[in-house]
Coordinates of C-alpha atoms (C1' of nucleotides) in Angstrom, one line a residue:
Chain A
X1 CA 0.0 0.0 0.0
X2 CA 1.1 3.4 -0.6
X3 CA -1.1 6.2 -0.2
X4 CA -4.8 5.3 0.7
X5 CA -7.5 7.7 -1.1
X6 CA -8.9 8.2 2.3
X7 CA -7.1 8.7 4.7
X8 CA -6.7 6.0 7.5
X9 CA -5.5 7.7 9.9
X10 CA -6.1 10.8 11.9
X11 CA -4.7 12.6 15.0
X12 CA -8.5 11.8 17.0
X13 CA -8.3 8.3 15.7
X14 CA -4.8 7.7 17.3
X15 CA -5.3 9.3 20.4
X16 CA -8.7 7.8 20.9
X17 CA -6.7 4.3 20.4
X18 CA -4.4 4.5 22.2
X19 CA -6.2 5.6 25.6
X20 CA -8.3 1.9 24.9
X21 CA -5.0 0.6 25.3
X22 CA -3.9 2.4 28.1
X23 CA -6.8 1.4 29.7
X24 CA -6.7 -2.1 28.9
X25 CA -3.4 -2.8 29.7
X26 CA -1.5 0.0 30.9
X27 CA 0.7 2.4 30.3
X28 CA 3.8 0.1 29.4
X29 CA 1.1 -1.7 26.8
X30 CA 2.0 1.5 24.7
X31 CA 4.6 1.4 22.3
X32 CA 4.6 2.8 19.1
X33 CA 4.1 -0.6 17.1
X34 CA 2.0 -1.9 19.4
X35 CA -0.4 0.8 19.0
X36 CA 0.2 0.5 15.4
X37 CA -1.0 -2.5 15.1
X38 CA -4.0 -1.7 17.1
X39 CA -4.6 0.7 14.2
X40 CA -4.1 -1.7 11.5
X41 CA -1.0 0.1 10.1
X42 CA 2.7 0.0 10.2
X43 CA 4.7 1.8 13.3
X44 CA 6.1 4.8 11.5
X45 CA 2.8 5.9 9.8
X46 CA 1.7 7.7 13.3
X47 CA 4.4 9.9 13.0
X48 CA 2.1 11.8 10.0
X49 CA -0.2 12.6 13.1
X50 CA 1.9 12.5 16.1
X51 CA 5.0 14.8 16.3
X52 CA 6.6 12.4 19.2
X53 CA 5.5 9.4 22.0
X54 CA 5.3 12.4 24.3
X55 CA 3.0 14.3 22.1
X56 CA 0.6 11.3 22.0
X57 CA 1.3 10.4 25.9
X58 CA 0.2 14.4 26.4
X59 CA -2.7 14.1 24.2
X60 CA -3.9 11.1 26.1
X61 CA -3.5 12.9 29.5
X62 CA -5.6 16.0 28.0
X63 CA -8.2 13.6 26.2
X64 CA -8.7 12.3 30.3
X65 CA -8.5 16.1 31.7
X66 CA -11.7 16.3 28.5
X67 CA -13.8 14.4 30.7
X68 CA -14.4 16.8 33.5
X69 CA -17.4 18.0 33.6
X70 CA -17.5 21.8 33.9
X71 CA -20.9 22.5 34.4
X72 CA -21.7 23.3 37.6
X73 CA -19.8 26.7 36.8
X74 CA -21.3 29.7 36.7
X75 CA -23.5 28.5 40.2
X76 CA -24.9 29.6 42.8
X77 CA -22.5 29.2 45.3
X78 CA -18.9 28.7 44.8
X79 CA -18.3 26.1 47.7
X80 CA -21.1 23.6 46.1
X81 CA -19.6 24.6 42.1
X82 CA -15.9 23.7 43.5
X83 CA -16.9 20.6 45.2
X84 CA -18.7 19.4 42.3
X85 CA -15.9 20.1 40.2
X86 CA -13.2 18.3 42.6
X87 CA -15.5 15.3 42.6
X88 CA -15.8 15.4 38.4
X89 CA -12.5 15.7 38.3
X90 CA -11.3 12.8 40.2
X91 CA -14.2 10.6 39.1
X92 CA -12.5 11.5 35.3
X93 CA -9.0 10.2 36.7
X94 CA -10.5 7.0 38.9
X95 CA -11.9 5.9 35.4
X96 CA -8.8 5.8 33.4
X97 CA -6.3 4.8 36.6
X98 CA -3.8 3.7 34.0
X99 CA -3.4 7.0 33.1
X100 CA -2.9 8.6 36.1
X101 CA 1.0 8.3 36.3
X102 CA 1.3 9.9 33.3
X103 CA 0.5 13.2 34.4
X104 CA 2.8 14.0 36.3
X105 CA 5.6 14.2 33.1
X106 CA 3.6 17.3 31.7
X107 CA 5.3 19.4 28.7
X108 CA 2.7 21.7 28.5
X109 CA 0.4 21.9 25.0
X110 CA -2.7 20.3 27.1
X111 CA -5.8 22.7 25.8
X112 CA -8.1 21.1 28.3
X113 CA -5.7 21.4 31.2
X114 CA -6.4 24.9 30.4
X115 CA -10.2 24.7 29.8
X116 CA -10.5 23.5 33.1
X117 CA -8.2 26.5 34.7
X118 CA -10.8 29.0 32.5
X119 CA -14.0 27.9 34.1
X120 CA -12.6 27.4 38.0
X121 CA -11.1 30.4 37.6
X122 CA -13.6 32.9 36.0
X123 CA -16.3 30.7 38.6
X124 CA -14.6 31.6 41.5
X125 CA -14.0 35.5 40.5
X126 CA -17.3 35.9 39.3
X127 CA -18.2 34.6 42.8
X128 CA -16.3 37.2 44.3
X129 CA -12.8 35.8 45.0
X130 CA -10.3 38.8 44.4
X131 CA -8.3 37.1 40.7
X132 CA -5.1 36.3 42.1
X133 CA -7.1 34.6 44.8
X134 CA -8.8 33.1 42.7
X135 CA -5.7 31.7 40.6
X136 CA -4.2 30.2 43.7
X137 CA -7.5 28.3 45.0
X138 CA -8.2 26.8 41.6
X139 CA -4.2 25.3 41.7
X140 CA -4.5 24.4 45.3
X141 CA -7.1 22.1 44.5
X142 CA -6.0 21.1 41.4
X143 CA -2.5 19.8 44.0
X144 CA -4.9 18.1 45.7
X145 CA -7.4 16.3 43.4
X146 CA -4.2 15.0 41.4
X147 CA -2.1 14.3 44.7
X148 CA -5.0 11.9 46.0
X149 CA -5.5 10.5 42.4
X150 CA -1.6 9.7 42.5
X151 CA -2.1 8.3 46.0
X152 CA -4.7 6.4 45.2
X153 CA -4.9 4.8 41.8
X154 CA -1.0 4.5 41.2
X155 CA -0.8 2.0 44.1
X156 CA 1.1 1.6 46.9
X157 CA 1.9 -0.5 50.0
X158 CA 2.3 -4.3 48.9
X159 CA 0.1 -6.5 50.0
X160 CA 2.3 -8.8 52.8
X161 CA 1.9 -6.4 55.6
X162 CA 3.9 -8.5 57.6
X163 CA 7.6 -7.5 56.3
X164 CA 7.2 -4.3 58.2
X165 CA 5.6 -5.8 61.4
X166 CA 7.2 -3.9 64.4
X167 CA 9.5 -1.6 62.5
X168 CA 6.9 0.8 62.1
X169 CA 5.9 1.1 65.8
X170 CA 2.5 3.1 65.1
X171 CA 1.1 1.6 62.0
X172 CA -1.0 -0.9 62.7
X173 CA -1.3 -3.8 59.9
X174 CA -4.5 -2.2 58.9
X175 CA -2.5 0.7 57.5
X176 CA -0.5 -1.8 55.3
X177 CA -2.9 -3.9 53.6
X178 CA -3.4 -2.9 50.1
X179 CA -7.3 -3.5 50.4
X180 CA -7.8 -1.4 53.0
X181 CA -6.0 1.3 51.1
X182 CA -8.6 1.8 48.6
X183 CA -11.0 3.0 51.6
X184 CA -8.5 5.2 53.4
X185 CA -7.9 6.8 50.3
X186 CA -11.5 7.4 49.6
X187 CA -12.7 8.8 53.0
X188 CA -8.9 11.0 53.4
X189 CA -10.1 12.3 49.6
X190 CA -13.6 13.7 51.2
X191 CA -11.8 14.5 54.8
X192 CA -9.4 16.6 53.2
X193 CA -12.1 18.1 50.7
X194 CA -14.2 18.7 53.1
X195 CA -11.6 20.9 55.3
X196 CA -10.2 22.6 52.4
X197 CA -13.3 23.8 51.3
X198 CA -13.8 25.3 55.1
X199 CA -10.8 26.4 55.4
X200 CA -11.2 29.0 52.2
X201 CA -14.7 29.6 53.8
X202 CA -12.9 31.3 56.4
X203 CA -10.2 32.4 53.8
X204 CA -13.0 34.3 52.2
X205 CA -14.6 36.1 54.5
X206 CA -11.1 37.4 55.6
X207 CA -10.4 38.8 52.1
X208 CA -13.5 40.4 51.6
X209 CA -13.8 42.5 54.6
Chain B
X1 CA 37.8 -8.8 35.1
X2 CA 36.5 -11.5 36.9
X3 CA 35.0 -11.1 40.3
X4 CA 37.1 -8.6 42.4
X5 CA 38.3 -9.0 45.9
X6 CA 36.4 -6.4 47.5
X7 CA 32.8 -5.6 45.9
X8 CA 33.3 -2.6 43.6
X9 CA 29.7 -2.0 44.0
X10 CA 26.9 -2.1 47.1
X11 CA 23.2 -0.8 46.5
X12 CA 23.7 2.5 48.4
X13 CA 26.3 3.3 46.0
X14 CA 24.2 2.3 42.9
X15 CA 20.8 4.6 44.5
X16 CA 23.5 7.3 45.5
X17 CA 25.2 7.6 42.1
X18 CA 21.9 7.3 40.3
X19 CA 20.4 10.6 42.3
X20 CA 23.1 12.5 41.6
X21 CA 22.7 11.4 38.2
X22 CA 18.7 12.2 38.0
X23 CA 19.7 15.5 39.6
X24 CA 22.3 16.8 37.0
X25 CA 20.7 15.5 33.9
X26 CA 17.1 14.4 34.4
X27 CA 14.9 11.0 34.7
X28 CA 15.7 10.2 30.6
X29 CA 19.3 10.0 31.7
X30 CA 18.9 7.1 33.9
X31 CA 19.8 4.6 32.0
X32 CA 21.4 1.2 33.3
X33 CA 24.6 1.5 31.0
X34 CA 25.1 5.1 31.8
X35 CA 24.7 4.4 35.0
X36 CA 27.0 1.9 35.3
X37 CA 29.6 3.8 33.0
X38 CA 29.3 6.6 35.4
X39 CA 30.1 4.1 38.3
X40 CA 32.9 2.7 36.3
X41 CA 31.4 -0.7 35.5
X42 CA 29.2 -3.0 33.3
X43 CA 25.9 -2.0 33.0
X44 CA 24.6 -6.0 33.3
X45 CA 26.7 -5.6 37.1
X46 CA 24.2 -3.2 38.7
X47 CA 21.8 -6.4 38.8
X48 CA 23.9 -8.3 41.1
X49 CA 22.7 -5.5 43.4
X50 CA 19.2 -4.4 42.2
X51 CA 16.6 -6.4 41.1
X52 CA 14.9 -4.0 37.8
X53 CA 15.1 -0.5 36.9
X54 CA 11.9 0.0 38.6
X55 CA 13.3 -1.0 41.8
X56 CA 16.2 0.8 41.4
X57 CA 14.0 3.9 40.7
X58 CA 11.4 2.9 43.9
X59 CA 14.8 3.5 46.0
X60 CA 16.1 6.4 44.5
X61 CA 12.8 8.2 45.3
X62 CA 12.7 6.5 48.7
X63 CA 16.1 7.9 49.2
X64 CA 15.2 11.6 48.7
X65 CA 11.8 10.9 51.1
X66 CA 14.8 10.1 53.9
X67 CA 15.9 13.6 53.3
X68 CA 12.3 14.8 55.0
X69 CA 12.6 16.1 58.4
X70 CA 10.6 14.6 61.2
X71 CA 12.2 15.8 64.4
X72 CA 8.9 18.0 64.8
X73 CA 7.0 14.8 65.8
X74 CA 6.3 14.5 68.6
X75 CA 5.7 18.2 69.1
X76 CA 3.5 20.4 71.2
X77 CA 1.1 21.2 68.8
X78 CA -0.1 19.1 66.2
X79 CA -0.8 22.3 63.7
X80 CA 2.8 23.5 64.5
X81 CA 3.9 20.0 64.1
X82 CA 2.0 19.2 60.5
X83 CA 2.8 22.8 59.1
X84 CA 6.3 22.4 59.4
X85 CA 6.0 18.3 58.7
X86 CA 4.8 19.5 55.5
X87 CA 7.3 22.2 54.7
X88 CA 10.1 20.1 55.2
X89 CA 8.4 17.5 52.7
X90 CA 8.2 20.2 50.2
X91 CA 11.8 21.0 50.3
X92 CA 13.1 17.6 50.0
X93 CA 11.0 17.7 46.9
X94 CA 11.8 20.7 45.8
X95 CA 15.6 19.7 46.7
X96 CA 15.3 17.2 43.5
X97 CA 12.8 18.8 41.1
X98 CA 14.0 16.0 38.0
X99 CA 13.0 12.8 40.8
X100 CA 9.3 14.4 41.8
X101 CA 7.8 12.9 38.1
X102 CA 9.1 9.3 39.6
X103 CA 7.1 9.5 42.8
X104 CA 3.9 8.6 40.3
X105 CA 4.9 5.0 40.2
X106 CA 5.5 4.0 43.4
X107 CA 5.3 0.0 43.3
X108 CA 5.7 0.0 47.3
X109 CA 8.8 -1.4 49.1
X110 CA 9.9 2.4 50.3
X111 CA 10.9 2.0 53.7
X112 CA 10.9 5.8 54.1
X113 CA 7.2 6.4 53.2
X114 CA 6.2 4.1 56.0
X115 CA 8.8 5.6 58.3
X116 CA 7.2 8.9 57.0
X117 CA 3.2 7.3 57.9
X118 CA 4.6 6.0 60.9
X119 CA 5.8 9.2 62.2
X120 CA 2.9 11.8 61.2
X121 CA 0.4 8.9 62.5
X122 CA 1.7 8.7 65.5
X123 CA 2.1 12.3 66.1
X124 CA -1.6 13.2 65.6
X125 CA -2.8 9.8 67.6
X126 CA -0.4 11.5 70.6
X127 CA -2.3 14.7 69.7
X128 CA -5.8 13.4 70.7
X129 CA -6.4 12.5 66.8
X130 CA -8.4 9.3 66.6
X131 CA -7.0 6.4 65.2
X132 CA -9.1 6.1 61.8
X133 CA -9.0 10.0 61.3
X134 CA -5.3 10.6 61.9
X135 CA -5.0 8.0 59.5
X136 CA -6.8 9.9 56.9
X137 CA -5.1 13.2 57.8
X138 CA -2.0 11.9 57.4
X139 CA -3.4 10.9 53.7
X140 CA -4.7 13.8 52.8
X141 CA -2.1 16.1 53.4
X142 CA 0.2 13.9 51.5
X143 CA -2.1 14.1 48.9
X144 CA -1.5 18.4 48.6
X145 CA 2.2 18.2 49.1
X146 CA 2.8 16.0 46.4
X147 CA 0.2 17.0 44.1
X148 CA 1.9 20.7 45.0
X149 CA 5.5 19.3 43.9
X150 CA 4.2 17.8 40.8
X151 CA 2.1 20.8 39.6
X152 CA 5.0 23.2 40.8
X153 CA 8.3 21.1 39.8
X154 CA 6.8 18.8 36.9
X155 CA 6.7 21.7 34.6
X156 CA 3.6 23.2 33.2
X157 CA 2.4 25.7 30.6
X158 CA 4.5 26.6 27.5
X159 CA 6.4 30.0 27.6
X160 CA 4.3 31.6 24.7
X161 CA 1.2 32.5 26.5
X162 CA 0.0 34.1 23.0
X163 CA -0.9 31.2 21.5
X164 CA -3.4 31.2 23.9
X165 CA -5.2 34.7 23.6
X166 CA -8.4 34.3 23.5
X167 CA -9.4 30.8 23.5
X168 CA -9.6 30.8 27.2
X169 CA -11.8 34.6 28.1
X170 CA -11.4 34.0 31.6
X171 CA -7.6 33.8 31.8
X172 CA -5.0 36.6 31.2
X173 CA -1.5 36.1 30.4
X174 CA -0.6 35.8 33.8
X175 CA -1.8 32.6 34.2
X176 CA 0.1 31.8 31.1
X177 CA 3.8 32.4 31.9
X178 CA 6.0 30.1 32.8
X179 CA 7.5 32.4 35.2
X180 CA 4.6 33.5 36.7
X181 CA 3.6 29.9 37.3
X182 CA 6.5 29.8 39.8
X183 CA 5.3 32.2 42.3
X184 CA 1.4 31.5 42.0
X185 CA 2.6 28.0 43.1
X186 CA 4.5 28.9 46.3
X187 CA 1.7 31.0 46.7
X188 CA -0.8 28.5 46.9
X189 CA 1.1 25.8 48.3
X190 CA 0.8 28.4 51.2
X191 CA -2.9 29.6 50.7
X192 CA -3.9 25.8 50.8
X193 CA -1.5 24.6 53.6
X194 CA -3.4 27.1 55.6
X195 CA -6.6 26.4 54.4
X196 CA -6.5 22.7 54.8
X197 CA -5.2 23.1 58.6
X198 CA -8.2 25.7 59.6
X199 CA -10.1 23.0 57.9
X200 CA -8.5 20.5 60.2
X201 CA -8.9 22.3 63.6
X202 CA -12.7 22.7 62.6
X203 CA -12.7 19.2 62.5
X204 CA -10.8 18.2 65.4
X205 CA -12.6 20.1 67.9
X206 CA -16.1 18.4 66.1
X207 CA -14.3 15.2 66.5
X208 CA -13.4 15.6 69.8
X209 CA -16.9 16.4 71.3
Chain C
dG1 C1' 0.4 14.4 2.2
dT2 C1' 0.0 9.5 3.8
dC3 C1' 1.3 5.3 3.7
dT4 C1' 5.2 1.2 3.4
dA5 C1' 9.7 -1.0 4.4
dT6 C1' 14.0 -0.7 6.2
dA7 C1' 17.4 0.5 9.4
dC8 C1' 20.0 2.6 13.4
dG9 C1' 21.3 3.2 18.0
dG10 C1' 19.9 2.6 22.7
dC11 C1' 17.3 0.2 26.0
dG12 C1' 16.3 -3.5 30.0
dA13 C1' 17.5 -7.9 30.9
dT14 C1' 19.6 -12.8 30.6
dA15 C1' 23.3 -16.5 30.1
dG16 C1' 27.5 -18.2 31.0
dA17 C1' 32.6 -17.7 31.6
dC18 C1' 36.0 -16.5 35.2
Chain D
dG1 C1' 30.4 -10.3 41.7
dT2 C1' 32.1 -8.9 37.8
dC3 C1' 32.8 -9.5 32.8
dT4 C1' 31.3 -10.2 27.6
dA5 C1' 27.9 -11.5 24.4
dT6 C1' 23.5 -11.4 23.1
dC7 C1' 18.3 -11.1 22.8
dG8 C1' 14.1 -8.7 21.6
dC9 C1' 12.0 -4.3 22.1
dC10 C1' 11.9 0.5 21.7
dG11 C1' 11.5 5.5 19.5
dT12 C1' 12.1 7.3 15.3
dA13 C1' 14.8 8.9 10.9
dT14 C1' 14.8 8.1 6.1
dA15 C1' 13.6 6.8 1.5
dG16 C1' 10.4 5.6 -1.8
dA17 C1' 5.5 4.4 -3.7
dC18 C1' 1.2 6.5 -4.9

DNA sequence: GTCTATACGGCGATAGAC
DNA sequence: GTCTATCGCCGTATAGAC
């Protein structure tokens, strides 16, 4: 084959792929060929589409960050639009865990990382929150939201608690078991929503007076 | 060379060299053969002493957790005692900016985050925390420093914020350049550190009752 | 402009000699 | 516990067909 009269191939179509992939089986499960193949198409051929493996690994991450849903902002009440949006957001990383390690090698070029800054952003201003105020809660929770992702759905403690029994004097085997970790991880994600959220309550009655 | 008299290498030396090597040129440099070159050695040797490159990168981020102080547990005050717990985590991280992308793939066996757990658990439980919450506090604050180091030392938004104009109405530039993006995230490292501790208090003293 | 085939250098990791 | 040799995979550059 040489070149089709349709095209085969597109920038969507690759991306799209390759986060079934990713999903499926994981970040390492993406090479270049592999993916490829997925596509029905020889290795090189992406490279019409895709400027680099980054480029694609980026787009992948921003196709993820397109699944937030944004549309609890403009609302009625800041606190209820941000915890709306903290909970969309880590609901769009808990379904695509495989991902989640991959965000933290950003190189920038992610139009829906920004999308998301716009709307917590003008939300929060158009709420009141003075605008650099407003830049630094919408990155604070950001920090958060991904930290407990990363916490969460990269994994963690193996599962034979008993290695470490009695060289950690205050952890207590429940801390170590890898099925428990799932539930701490859920109810420290609300805990620590939950006091952030009152914490800027506070935050913003002492910036408006 | 056969097998030498004395052990040219040990695993300390293998994490040590490949910090300083992550440090001065970045994860991509880590590579077992320039690794070993820069230890003076076959690359094949380092697996006498380490079992993958996965495990040799688990340690390398487990060594740069050691660097956190924890002298401030126990302390007086657990605010005190968590505000500066969380400073001094920052600073390790921020001590080795090229390691923080690592620290999303953890695949457990670091020592230091449970001696990390194990310290900040049992500060709060000393501090009148309960047991299941000063779990979850412990958690969540992890959650903010590292998804702080990773927003603020990952990298982020390309230099040329013009690209930009007016696809996104509620940003200005300032959101857009890169060296901007350096002091909105010290600022709200701080603005959230705060926020999540008033948070915390609120929920201590309801806790408590 | 979009595909194919080929090729290069570097990678993580193993096998076996000493 | 180190060496050398080697394997199979990787990202991707290049050249050529249509």
């Amino acid at each position: 084959m040489a070149r089709p009269r349709r095209p085969l191939l597109s920038r969507a179509r690759i991306v799209a792929a390759a986060l079934d992939l990713v999903d499926a089986e994981g970040l390492e499960a993406l090479s270049t060929r592999r993916l490829a193949a997925e596509l029905g198409v020889s290795g090189p051929s992406l490279y019409n589409h895709v400027a680099t493996k980054d480029d694609l690994l980026d787009a992948v991450v921003d196709a993820v960050l397109g699944e937030v849903d944004l549309s609890m902002f403009p609302g009625p009440s800041w606190r209820a639009s941000l915890e709306a949006w903290a909970r969309s957001y880590r609901a769009a990383l808990a379904a695509h865990p495989n991902v989640v390690p991959a965000i933290g090698q950003p190189r920038g070029g992610r139009p829906n990382a920004l999308r998301l800054a716009d709307a917590v952003f003008g939300g929060l201003v158009d709420a009141g929150w003075p605008r650099r105020e407003a830049t630094r809660v919408g990155a604070l929770l950001r920090y958060f939201i991904t930290g407990s992702a990363l916490g969460t759905f990269a994994g963690g403690f193996p599962d034979d608690a008993a290695v470490y029994a009695g060289a950690y004097p205050r952890l207590d085997q429940a801390h170590l078991l890898a099925e428990r970790q799932q539930e701490i991880d859920a109810a420290a994600f609300e805990t620590g929503l939950t006091a952030l959220l009152d914490g800027l309550e506070l935050r913003f009655a002492a910036v408006r007076a």
